[in-house]
Amino acid sequence: MRNDINLAIVAMVAEPPHTANSSAEYCFVVEDNNNTAPLDYGGTLNWSGPVQSYVLASFYWAYIVSQIVGGLATQKLGTKRVFGYSQLATALSSLCIPIAAESHFGFVIALRFVQGFASGLTWPAMYALVGHWIPVPERSRFMSSFQGFSIGIGVTYPLCGFLIAHLGWRSVFYTTGSIGVAWCLIWYLLAFDSPETHPRISLREQKYIRENTVNTYENSRQQQVPWKSILTSKAAWSIGITTFGRIWVHYTFIISGPTYMKRILGFSIEKNGLLSGAPFICSYIASVFFCYIADKLVTGNYMSLTNVRKLMTALSQVVPGALVPLVSYLGCDIELVLVVWFIAVTMITASYAGAMANIVDIAPNFAGPVLAFAQTIHMTASFLSPLANFQMLDKQEHLMSAWRTVFYVSCLVACVTYVSYQMWGTGDIQPWNESVDDVDKKEVEELVKSKNDVEITNGLGSNSSSKENNSHTISRNDNIA
């Protein structure tokens, strides 16, 4: 639901009139009154480039704002309610977008803002769920499930292309919104906040999960979030900064990708949907592989947890960052462009065995709040990226040179931000992961233990003195006798 509009908008908006001097500006052209014009998807909405960027970016304005709210709400209300209600709000908003678009783009921006705020609540909720449900040795592998996001794009884009080609762009929002409402009903029936609250889990499984997770659901809800420690933590900042670069590159593919497929590669709407979405299916498969390899490297003691996280983060940022400018130099060699495109998108998912998994490593008790903090930083890239890209492409979307600038900026952002994680990233649990109450309890226990040791020592000393006095008394009595 968050990404359906990325493809739909290329069919919603009317094609602006322009004349190109050379058909070499893009790979597929149609002749129209002796002027070369890019492929027309039959859009009717007269939205300028800046308006389109606002429509696409508005989701992420609110998405950032709601991260901290999501972390706090999850601590107090639990994942089931926070995640479920947020998805319902997103689905209902999607159903309203077609009517809003016909009225005024401002209404679409408002609905996307609501969707963004609601969706922003979900990530802290999911990370809190990991802390309560997933045993530590299995976490890297489980993190691949977060790539359901990639499956969503991989399925949604081809579906949207098909729906637009046969039923029009409005059907996209009616379909995704209806599926979202149905999903919420299933979630309400099957989801539970923790093993302790699940009515059908076996005692054996519940015991296994409890023994292999660092925190419990009830304890985490009662703990006070150490915001000062989180805000001053180099480990937390390094995660937020480095993933800013990953998000920038990722959203260049997610949001700007369909436009590139249309304006430069000249694909029909159905092919656009298929080829824009297919790399994300590959990325999900790759994420399972990366998370499996990460687990093996750690459990087999081949690498430290810190080094594994840094390796996977480098693969997710430096490699795609280096590949994305290459796309602009391959011209209209479609097969080679798609190969590089697929590899770049696929490598991005290594982050789920890298910096993204690192959130639970450093603070399993406060995974939700830490994720909220990191997301607040790195998700700014989700709206800055499309805004910057549309600015660089304004009235030049058909020019390869303009796209080359976009790709070089993405490369620079991805590689520079990775440096922070290389410097400050760590796999160690941070001291502030333990609540003040836990620390106080430990201090009390240590004091009690020390006091008992002193009493025992004194007791032994007293007994020794008594025995010595008794022996002296006996000796004197013997002498008298």
GROMACS .gro file of C-alpha atoms in nm:
model
  481
    1MET     CA    1   0.000   0.000   0.000
    2ARG     CA    2   0.289   0.233   0.059
    3ASN     CA    3   0.445   0.163  -0.282
    4ASP     CA    4   0.150   0.112  -0.517
    5ILE     CA    5   0.144   0.480  -0.604
    6ASN     CA    6   0.511   0.472  -0.715
    7LEU     CA    7   0.411   0.281  -1.027
    8ALA     CA    8   0.054   0.409  -1.053
    9ILE     CA    9   0.165   0.772  -1.072
   10VAL     CA   10   0.341   0.720  -1.406
   11ALA     CA   11  -0.002   0.626  -1.547
   12MET     CA   12  -0.200   0.883  -1.348
   13VAL     CA   13  -0.015   1.191  -1.474
   14ALA     CA   14  -0.058   1.328  -1.826
   15GLU     CA   15   0.255   1.324  -2.043
   16PRO     CA   16   0.404   1.675  -2.065
   17PRO     CA   17   0.466   1.801  -2.420
   18HIS     CA   18   0.833   1.830  -2.517
   19THR     CA   19   1.058   1.793  -2.817
   20ALA     CA   20   1.386   1.607  -2.814
   21ASN     CA   21   1.660   1.676  -3.065
   22SER     CA   22   1.773   1.317  -3.079
   23SER     CA   23   1.600   0.986  -3.040
   24ALA     CA   24   1.915   0.867  -2.864
   25GLU     CA   25   1.797   1.050  -2.552
   26TYR     CA   26   1.592   0.743  -2.464
   27CYS     CA   27   1.584   0.382  -2.575
   28PHE     CA   28   1.231   0.359  -2.712
   29VAL     CA   29   1.041   0.635  -2.889
   30VAL     CA   30   0.716   0.674  -3.078
   31GLU     CA   31   0.674   0.919  -3.361
   32ASP     CA   32   0.419   1.193  -3.299
   33ASN     CA   33   0.382   1.475  -3.553
   34ASN     CA   34   0.749   1.455  -3.649
   35ASN     CA   35   0.852   1.500  -3.285
   36THR     CA   36   0.994   1.224  -3.071
   37ALA     CA   37   0.789   1.163  -2.759
   38PRO     CA   38   0.827   0.911  -2.481
   39LEU     CA   39   0.580   0.629  -2.436
   40ASP     CA   40   0.241   0.762  -2.319
   41TYR     CA   41   0.052   0.565  -2.052
   42GLY     CA   42  -0.267   0.768  -2.101
   43GLY     CA   43  -0.256   0.973  -1.780
   44THR     CA   44  -0.505   1.256  -1.728
   45LEU     CA   45  -0.388   1.439  -1.415
   46ASN     CA   46  -0.194   1.760  -1.480
   47TRP     CA   47   0.055   1.735  -1.196
   48SER     CA   48   0.392   1.904  -1.235
   49GLY     CA   49   0.719   1.736  -1.140
   50PRO     CA   50   0.737   1.909  -0.799
   51VAL     CA   51   0.376   1.812  -0.722
   52GLN     CA   52   0.452   1.449  -0.805
   53SER     CA   53   0.754   1.458  -0.574
   54TYR     CA   54   0.538   1.598  -0.291
   55VAL     CA   55   0.276   1.328  -0.343
   56LEU     CA   56   0.540   1.055  -0.329
   57ALA     CA   57   0.739   1.210  -0.044
   58SER     CA   58   0.444   1.308   0.180
   59PHE     CA   59   0.413   0.949   0.300
   60TYR     CA   60   0.761   0.970   0.449
   61TRP     CA   61   0.717   1.311   0.612
   62ALA     CA   62   0.475   1.156   0.859
   63TYR     CA   63   0.657   0.822   0.859
   64ILE     CA   64   0.952   0.989   1.030
   65VAL     CA   65   0.738   1.181   1.279
   66SER     CA   66   0.563   0.866   1.399
   67GLN     CA   67   0.875   0.658   1.466
   68ILE     CA   68   0.921   0.775   1.825
   69VAL     CA   69   0.545   0.753   1.880
   70GLY     CA   70   0.556   0.395   1.753
   71GLY     CA   71   0.836   0.303   1.993
   72LEU     CA   72   0.650   0.447   2.292
   73ALA     CA   73   0.314   0.304   2.186
   74THR     CA   74   0.462  -0.042   2.143
   75GLN     CA   75   0.620  -0.031   2.490
   76LYS     CA   76   0.282   0.055   2.642
   77LEU     CA   77   0.021  -0.113   2.420
   78GLY     CA   78   0.202  -0.407   2.261
   79THR     CA   79   0.267  -0.502   1.902
   80LYS     CA   80  -0.070  -0.658   1.819
   81ARG     CA   81  -0.274  -0.342   1.864
   82VAL     CA   82  -0.017  -0.093   1.733
   83PHE     CA   83   0.064  -0.294   1.420
   84GLY     CA   84  -0.294  -0.401   1.349
   85TYR     CA   85  -0.462  -0.062   1.378
   86SER     CA   86  -0.188   0.114   1.183
   87GLN     CA   87  -0.229  -0.126   0.891
   88LEU     CA   88  -0.607  -0.079   0.897
   89ALA     CA   89  -0.567   0.299   0.875
   90THR     CA   90  -0.328   0.257   0.581
   91ALA     CA   91  -0.570   0.029   0.397
   92LEU     CA   92  -0.871   0.257   0.443
   93SER     CA   93  -0.669   0.556   0.320
   94SER     CA   94  -0.567   0.364   0.008
   95LEU     CA   95  -0.933   0.304  -0.078
   96CYS     CA   96  -0.993   0.680  -0.072
   97ILE     CA   97  -0.703   0.787  -0.297
   98PRO     CA   98  -0.883   0.760  -0.638
   99ILE     CA   99  -1.157   1.001  -0.531
  100ALA     CA  100  -0.902   1.235  -0.373
  101ALA     CA  101  -0.685   1.239  -0.687
  102GLU     CA  102  -0.980   1.345  -0.903
  103SER     CA  103  -1.053   1.632  -0.663
  104HIS     CA  104  -0.714   1.787  -0.580
  105PHE     CA  105  -0.361   1.664  -0.529
  106GLY     CA  106  -0.368   1.819  -0.181
  107PHE     CA  107  -0.616   1.555  -0.068
  108VAL     CA  108  -0.385   1.281  -0.195
  109ILE     CA  109  -0.097   1.433  -0.002
  110ALA     CA  110  -0.315   1.436   0.312
  111LEU     CA  111  -0.408   1.068   0.268
  112ARG     CA  112  -0.048   0.973   0.203
  113PHE     CA  113   0.046   1.163   0.518
  114VAL     CA  114  -0.203   0.953   0.717
  115GLN     CA  115  -0.067   0.635   0.558
  116GLY     CA  116   0.286   0.740   0.643
  117PHE     CA  117   0.207   0.817   1.005
  118ALA     CA  118   0.028   0.484   1.048
  119SER     CA  119   0.301   0.286   0.874
  120GLY     CA  120   0.569   0.455   1.081
  121LEU     CA  121   0.424   0.289   1.389
  122THR     CA  122   0.482  -0.059   1.249
  123TRP     CA  123   0.862  -0.090   1.240
  124PRO     CA  124   0.921  -0.029   1.613
  125ALA     CA  125   0.639  -0.276   1.680
  126MET     CA  126   0.803  -0.543   1.464
  127TYR     CA  127   1.141  -0.503   1.631
  128ALA     CA  128   0.981  -0.529   1.973
  129LEU     CA  129   0.819  -0.852   1.855
  130VAL     CA  130   1.162  -0.991   1.767
  131GLY     CA  131   1.288  -0.915   2.117
  132HIS     CA  132   1.000  -1.107   2.276
  133TRP     CA  133   0.958  -1.399   2.036
  134ILE     CA  134   1.283  -1.484   1.858
  135PRO     CA  135   1.569  -1.671   2.032
  136VAL     CA  136   1.905  -1.498   1.995
  137PRO     CA  137   2.070  -1.772   1.780
  138GLU     CA  138   1.785  -1.749   1.526
  139ARG     CA  139   1.754  -1.372   1.494
  140SER     CA  140   1.964  -1.315   1.184
  141ARG     CA  141   1.761  -1.572   0.992
  142PHE     CA  142   1.434  -1.433   1.121
  143MET     CA  143   1.531  -1.082   1.010
  144SER     CA  144   1.490  -1.201   0.653
  145SER     CA  145   1.115  -1.212   0.720
  146PHE     CA  146   1.127  -0.833   0.734
  147GLN     CA  147   1.197  -0.854   0.364
  148GLY     CA  148   0.828  -0.926   0.320
  149PHE     CA  149   0.856  -0.559   0.228
  150SER     CA  150   1.051  -0.665  -0.081
  151ILE     CA  151   0.802  -0.938  -0.166
  152GLY     CA  152   0.531  -0.676  -0.136
  153ILE     CA  153   0.700  -0.457  -0.395
  154GLY     CA  154   0.784  -0.756  -0.615
  155VAL     CA  155   0.420  -0.862  -0.622
  156THR     CA  156   0.258  -0.518  -0.613
  157TYR     CA  157   0.440  -0.364  -0.911
  158PRO     CA  158   0.351  -0.641  -1.161
  159LEU     CA  159  -0.003  -0.651  -1.022
  160CYS     CA  160  -0.033  -0.274  -1.058
  161GLY     CA  161   0.099  -0.289  -1.415
  162PHE     CA  162  -0.160  -0.552  -1.505
  163LEU     CA  163  -0.445  -0.365  -1.336
  164ILE     CA  164  -0.353  -0.033  -1.498
  165ALA     CA  165  -0.328  -0.191  -1.844
  166HIS     CA  166  -0.667  -0.362  -1.819
  167LEU     CA  167  -0.875  -0.174  -1.559
  168GLY     CA  168  -0.713   0.167  -1.518
  169TRP     CA  169  -0.502   0.315  -1.239
  170ARG     CA  170  -0.793   0.355  -0.994
  171SER     CA  171  -0.825  -0.022  -0.964
  172VAL     CA  172  -0.476  -0.032  -0.811
  173PHE     CA  173  -0.584   0.147  -0.494
  174TYR     CA  174  -0.915  -0.037  -0.462
  175THR     CA  175  -0.733  -0.369  -0.488
  176THR     CA  176  -0.447  -0.299  -0.246
  177GLY     CA  177  -0.681  -0.133   0.004
  178SER     CA  178  -0.920  -0.429   0.004
  179ILE     CA  179  -0.634  -0.676   0.049
  180GLY     CA  180  -0.508  -0.465   0.340
  181VAL     CA  181  -0.842  -0.476   0.522
  182ALA     CA  182  -0.862  -0.854   0.478
  183TRP     CA  183  -0.509  -0.891   0.614
  184CYS     CA  184  -0.600  -0.693   0.926
  185LEU     CA  185  -0.876  -0.941   1.008
  186ILE     CA  186  -0.630  -1.232   0.985
  187TRP     CA  187  -0.376  -1.045   1.201
  188TYR     CA  188  -0.636  -0.981   1.471
  189LEU     CA  189  -0.718  -1.352   1.493
  190LEU     CA  190  -0.365  -1.496   1.482
  191ALA     CA  191  -0.120  -1.241   1.629
  192PHE     CA  192  -0.012  -1.218   1.994
  193ASP     CA  193   0.234  -0.991   2.171
  194SER     CA  194   0.444  -1.258   2.342
  195PRO     CA  195   0.471  -1.631   2.418
  196GLU     CA  196   0.319  -1.559   2.760
  197THR     CA  197   0.000  -1.421   2.603
  198HIS     CA  198  -0.040  -1.683   2.328
  199PRO     CA  199  -0.326  -1.923   2.416
  200ARG     CA  200  -0.219  -2.212   2.192
  201ILE     CA  201   0.159  -2.230   2.230
  202SER     CA  202   0.304  -2.544   2.391
  203LEU     CA  203   0.474  -2.514   2.730
  204ARG     CA  204   0.791  -2.664   2.583
  205GLU     CA  205   0.813  -2.402   2.310
  206GLN     CA  206   0.727  -2.123   2.552
  207LYS     CA  207   1.005  -2.236   2.786
  208TYR     CA  208   1.256  -2.255   2.499
  209ILE     CA  209   1.174  -1.903   2.381
  210ARG     CA  210   1.186  -1.762   2.734
  211GLU     CA  211   1.526  -1.919   2.803
  212ASN     CA  212   1.674  -1.792   2.477
  213THR     CA  213   1.548  -1.435   2.474
  214VAL     CA  214   1.705  -1.163   2.680
  215ASN     CA  215   1.389  -0.988   2.787
  216THR     CA  216   1.024  -1.064   2.857
  217TYR     CA  217   0.710  -0.890   2.739
  218GLU     CA  218   0.582  -0.778   3.078
  219ASN     CA  219   0.922  -0.660   3.201
  220SER     CA  220   0.988  -0.454   2.890
  221ARG     CA  221   0.651  -0.281   2.920
  222GLN     CA  222   0.738  -0.172   3.275
  223GLN     CA  223   1.088  -0.050   3.196
  224GLN     CA  224   1.161   0.318   3.152
  225VAL     CA  225   1.315   0.393   2.812
  226PRO     CA  226   1.669   0.536   2.856
  227TRP     CA  227   1.627   0.806   2.592
  228LYS     CA  228   1.930   1.007   2.704
  229SER     CA  229   2.155   0.703   2.668
  230ILE     CA  230   2.007   0.616   2.329
  231LEU     CA  231   2.046   0.972   2.199
  232THR     CA  232   2.412   0.982   2.305
  233SER     CA  233   2.502   0.630   2.193
  234LYS     CA  234   2.759   0.614   1.911
  235ALA     CA  235   2.639   0.262   1.830
  236ALA     CA  236   2.279   0.382   1.781
  237TRP     CA  237   2.387   0.687   1.579
  238SER     CA  238   2.608   0.476   1.353
  239ILE     CA  239   2.310   0.255   1.265
  240GLY     CA  240   2.092   0.554   1.186
  241ILE     CA  241   2.355   0.731   0.975
  242THR     CA  242   2.469   0.433   0.770
  243THR     CA  243   2.117   0.314   0.693
  244PHE     CA  244   2.036   0.667   0.573
  245GLY     CA  245   2.267   0.592   0.281
  246ARG     CA  246   2.109   0.253   0.217
  247ILE     CA  247   1.760   0.401   0.216
  248TRP     CA  248   1.868   0.674  -0.027
  249VAL     CA  249   1.987   0.420  -0.283
  250HIS     CA  250   1.697   0.184  -0.216
  251TYR     CA  251   1.438   0.453  -0.276
  252THR     CA  252   1.611   0.566  -0.591
  253PHE     CA  253   1.521   0.222  -0.726
  254ILE     CA  254   1.179   0.198  -0.559
  255ILE     CA  255   1.040   0.544  -0.638
  256SER     CA  256   1.243   0.667  -0.936
  257GLY     CA  257   1.285   0.322  -1.092
  258PRO     CA  258   0.942   0.305  -1.264
  259THR     CA  259   1.001   0.651  -1.412
  260TYR     CA  260   1.339   0.542  -1.549
  261MET     CA  261   1.179   0.228  -1.693
  262LYS     CA  262   0.925   0.446  -1.873
  263ARG     CA  263   1.122   0.753  -1.981
  264ILE     CA  264   1.460   0.595  -2.064
  265LEU     CA  265   1.401   0.226  -2.129
  266GLY     CA  266   1.056   0.281  -2.280
  267PHE     CA  267   0.875  -0.022  -2.138
  268SER     CA  268   0.497  -0.062  -2.156
  269ILE     CA  269   0.313  -0.031  -1.825
  270GLU     CA  270   0.288  -0.410  -1.783
  271LYS     CA  271   0.657  -0.465  -1.855
  272ASN     CA  272   0.741  -0.168  -1.635
  273GLY     CA  273   0.554  -0.324  -1.344
  274LEU     CA  274   0.710  -0.665  -1.398
  275LEU     CA  275   1.069  -0.543  -1.438
  276SER     CA  276   1.042  -0.283  -1.161
  277GLY     CA  277   0.914  -0.546  -0.920
  278ALA     CA  278   1.114  -0.855  -1.016
  279PRO     CA  279   1.443  -0.740  -0.857
  280PHE     CA  280   1.269  -0.717  -0.521
  281ILE     CA  281   1.159  -1.081  -0.538
  282CYS     CA  282   1.524  -1.167  -0.597
  283SER     CA  283   1.621  -0.946  -0.306
  284TYR     CA  284   1.398  -1.141  -0.068
  285ILE     CA  285   1.562  -1.469  -0.169
  286ALA     CA  286   1.901  -1.304  -0.125
  287SER     CA  287   1.807  -1.171   0.219
  288VAL     CA  288   1.738  -1.526   0.339
  289PHE     CA  289   2.080  -1.627   0.206
  290PHE     CA  290   2.260  -1.331   0.366
  291CYS     CA  291   2.095  -1.389   0.704
  292TYR     CA  292   2.178  -1.761   0.689
  293ILE     CA  293   2.543  -1.686   0.609
  294ALA     CA  294   2.557  -1.429   0.889
  295ASP     CA  295   2.428  -1.684   1.140
  296LYS     CA  296   2.681  -1.944   1.023
  297LEU     CA  297   2.971  -1.700   1.047
  298VAL     CA  298   2.875  -1.611   1.404
  299THR     CA  299   2.778  -1.954   1.539
  300GLY     CA  300   3.081  -2.116   1.372
  301ASN     CA  301   3.311  -1.855   1.532
  302TYR     CA  302   3.452  -1.762   1.190
  303MET     CA  303   3.394  -1.392   1.259
  304SER     CA  304   3.285  -1.181   1.552
  305LEU     CA  305   2.928  -1.053   1.555
  306THR     CA  306   3.057  -0.698   1.508
  307ASN     CA  307   3.259  -0.788   1.198
  308VAL     CA  308   2.971  -0.986   1.048
  309ARG     CA  309   2.739  -0.687   1.087
  310LYS     CA  310   2.998  -0.457   0.925
  311LEU     CA  311   3.058  -0.698   0.637
  312MET     CA  312   2.688  -0.728   0.557
  313THR     CA  313   2.639  -0.353   0.586
  314ALA     CA  314   2.923  -0.291   0.341
  315LEU     CA  315   2.767  -0.535   0.094
  316SER     CA  316   2.433  -0.356   0.127
  317GLN     CA  317   2.567  -0.006   0.064
  318VAL     CA  318   2.908   0.009  -0.099
  319VAL     CA  319   2.829  -0.251  -0.368
  320PRO     CA  320   2.492  -0.102  -0.478
  321GLY     CA  321   2.642   0.245  -0.449
  322ALA     CA  322   2.918   0.149  -0.691
  323LEU     CA  323   2.682  -0.026  -0.933
  324VAL     CA  324   2.410   0.237  -0.968
  325PRO     CA  325   2.619   0.490  -1.170
  326LEU     CA  326   2.718   0.206  -1.403
  327VAL     CA  327   2.356   0.182  -1.519
  328SER     CA  328   2.380   0.523  -1.685
  329TYR     CA  329   2.685   0.418  -1.888
  330LEU     CA  330   2.529   0.101  -2.027
  331GLY     CA  331   2.295   0.305  -2.245
  332CYS     CA  332   2.028   0.098  -2.418
  333ASP     CA  333   2.187  -0.242  -2.366
  334ILE     CA  334   1.865  -0.351  -2.195
  335GLU     CA  335   1.982  -0.697  -2.088
  336LEU     CA  336   2.299  -0.568  -1.925
  337VAL     CA  337   2.117  -0.277  -1.762
  338LEU     CA  338   1.868  -0.516  -1.605
  339VAL     CA  339   2.143  -0.751  -1.482
  340VAL     CA  340   2.322  -0.467  -1.303
  341TRP     CA  341   1.989  -0.330  -1.178
  342PHE     CA  342   1.892  -0.670  -1.033
  343ILE     CA  343   2.229  -0.720  -0.863
  344ALA     CA  344   2.225  -0.373  -0.704
  345VAL     CA  345   1.872  -0.410  -0.564
  346THR     CA  346   1.951  -0.762  -0.442
  347MET     CA  347   2.266  -0.660  -0.255
  348ILE     CA  348   2.081  -0.389  -0.064
  349THR     CA  349   1.902  -0.657   0.140
  350ALA     CA  350   2.227  -0.767   0.307
  351SER     CA  351   2.152  -0.485   0.550
  352TYR     CA  352   1.898  -0.708   0.724
  353ALA     CA  353   2.190  -0.923   0.839
  354GLY     CA  354   2.392  -0.608   0.901
  355ALA     CA  355   2.301  -0.274   1.054
  356MET     CA  356   1.927  -0.345   1.071
  357ALA     CA  357   1.980  -0.666   1.271
  358ASN     CA  358   2.232  -0.479   1.486
  359ILE     CA  359   1.949  -0.287   1.651
  360VAL     CA  360   1.841  -0.597   1.842
  361ASP     CA  361   2.206  -0.685   1.916
  362ILE     CA  362   2.288  -0.367   2.104
  363ALA     CA  363   1.960  -0.328   2.296
  364PRO     CA  364   1.723  -0.627   2.296
  365ASN     CA  365   1.523  -0.477   2.583
  366PHE     CA  366   1.469  -0.151   2.393
  367ALA     CA  367   1.470  -0.266   2.031
  368GLY     CA  368   1.151  -0.070   1.960
  369PRO     CA  369   1.275   0.267   2.088
  370VAL     CA  370   1.621   0.223   1.932
  371LEU     CA  371   1.461   0.132   1.599
  372ALA     CA  372   1.240   0.440   1.630
  373PHE     CA  373   1.548   0.657   1.685
  374ALA     CA  374   1.742   0.502   1.395
  375GLN     CA  375   1.438   0.516   1.166
  376THR     CA  376   1.388   0.883   1.245
  377ILE     CA  377   1.737   0.946   1.109
  378HIS     CA  378   1.753   0.714   0.812
  379MET     CA  379   1.397   0.746   0.688
  380THR     CA  380   1.454   1.114   0.617
  381ALA     CA  381   1.629   0.975   0.310
  382SER     CA  382   1.298   0.824   0.197
  383PHE     CA  383   1.157   1.169   0.122
  384LEU     CA  384   1.481   1.357   0.058
  385SER     CA  385   1.578   1.106  -0.211
  386PRO     CA  386   1.267   1.154  -0.432
  387LEU     CA  387   1.265   1.530  -0.369
  388ALA     CA  388   1.629   1.561  -0.472
  389ASN     CA  389   1.588   1.326  -0.766
  390PHE     CA  390   1.282   1.506  -0.904
  391GLN     CA  391   1.467   1.836  -0.864
  392MET     CA  392   1.764   1.703  -1.063
  393LEU     CA  393   1.530   1.553  -1.323
  394ASP     CA  394   1.289   1.847  -1.351
  395LYS     CA  395   1.187   1.864  -1.719
  396GLN     CA  396   1.483   1.640  -1.802
  397GLU     CA  397   1.346   1.294  -1.722
  398HIS     CA  398   1.413   1.187  -2.080
  399LEU     CA  399   1.784   1.280  -2.062
  400MET     CA  400   2.038   1.013  -1.972
  401SER     CA  401   2.277   1.284  -1.851
  402ALA     CA  402   2.025   1.396  -1.589
  403TRP     CA  403   1.981   1.041  -1.464
  404ARG     CA  404   2.360   1.001  -1.445
  405THR     CA  405   2.367   1.288  -1.196
  406VAL     CA  406   2.095   1.119  -0.989
  407PHE     CA  407   2.289   0.793  -0.981
  408TYR     CA  408   2.620   0.956  -0.885
  409VAL     CA  409   2.457   1.140  -0.595
  410SER     CA  410   2.311   0.809  -0.474
  411CYS     CA  411   2.654   0.648  -0.493
  412LEU     CA  412   2.814   0.928  -0.293
  413VAL     CA  413   2.551   0.923  -0.018
  414ALA     CA  414   2.567   0.543   0.020
  415CYS     CA  415   2.945   0.521   0.046
  416VAL     CA  416   3.004   0.824   0.270
  417THR     CA  417   2.742   0.726   0.529
  418TYR     CA  418   2.886   0.374   0.558
  419VAL     CA  419   3.204   0.519   0.711
  420SER     CA  420   3.021   0.599   1.037
  421TYR     CA  421   2.923   0.237   1.086
  422GLN     CA  422   3.274   0.115   1.012
  423MET     CA  423   3.399   0.348   1.286
  424TRP     CA  424   3.136   0.309   1.560
  425GLY     CA  425   2.933  -0.001   1.480
  426THR     CA  426   2.940  -0.281   1.738
  427GLY     CA  427   2.762  -0.607   1.812
  428ASP     CA  428   2.799  -0.572   2.190
  429ILE     CA  429   2.496  -0.519   2.415
  430GLN     CA  430   2.511  -0.163   2.546
  431PRO     CA  431   2.521  -0.093   2.923
  432TRP     CA  432   2.199   0.107   2.907
  433ASN     CA  433   2.011  -0.199   2.779
  434GLU     CA  434   1.951  -0.285   3.145
  435SER     CA  435   1.689  -0.070   3.314
  436VAL     CA  436   1.766   0.135   3.623
  437ASP     CA  437   1.557  -0.105   3.830
  438ASP     CA  438   1.762  -0.400   3.709
  439VAL     CA  439   2.085  -0.219   3.792
  440ASP     CA  440   1.955  -0.126   4.138
  441LYS     CA  441   1.852  -0.486   4.203
  442LYS     CA  442   2.199  -0.608   4.106
  443GLU     CA  443   2.363  -0.349   4.332
  444VAL     CA  444   2.139  -0.450   4.623
  445GLU     CA  445   2.213  -0.817   4.562
  446GLU     CA  446   2.587  -0.743   4.557
  447LEU     CA  447   2.562  -0.541   4.880
  448VAL     CA  448   2.363  -0.816   5.051
  449LYS     CA  449   2.612  -1.075   4.932
  450SER     CA  450   2.904  -0.863   5.057
  451LYS     CA  451   2.732  -0.812   5.392
  452ASN     CA  452   2.668  -1.184   5.429
  453ASP     CA  453   3.030  -1.258   5.344
  454VAL     CA  454   3.145  -1.014   5.612
  455GLU     CA  455   2.908  -1.164   5.869
  456ILE     CA  456   3.022  -1.515   5.787
  457THR     CA  457   3.385  -1.407   5.813
  458ASN     CA  458   3.320  -1.234   6.145
  459GLY     CA  459   3.131  -1.536   6.268
  460LEU     CA  460   3.419  -1.764   6.183
  461GLY     CA  461   3.657  -1.522   6.353
  462SER     CA  462   3.444  -1.519   6.670
  463ASN     CA  463   3.428  -1.895   6.680
  464SER     CA  464   3.806  -1.915   6.644
  465SER     CA  465   3.856  -1.669   6.929
  466SER     CA  466   3.615  -1.863   7.151
  467LYS     CA  467   3.795  -2.185   7.078
  468GLU     CA  468   4.131  -2.020   7.160
  469ASN     CA  469   3.996  -1.878   7.487
  470ASN     CA  470   3.851  -2.213   7.582
  471SER     CA  471   4.183  -2.382   7.511
  472HIS     CA  472   4.366  -2.127   7.729
  473THR     CA  473   4.120  -2.182   8.013
  474ILE     CA  474   4.162  -2.558   7.992
  475SER     CA  475   4.539  -2.516   7.995
  476ARG     CA  476   4.524  -2.301   8.308
  477ASN     CA  477   4.300  -2.547   8.482
  478ASP     CA  478   4.537  -2.828   8.391
  479ASN     CA  479   4.825  -2.633   8.540
  480ILE     CA  480   4.635  -2.570   8.862
  481ALA     CA  481   4.551  -2.933   8.886
   0.00000   0.00000   0.00000
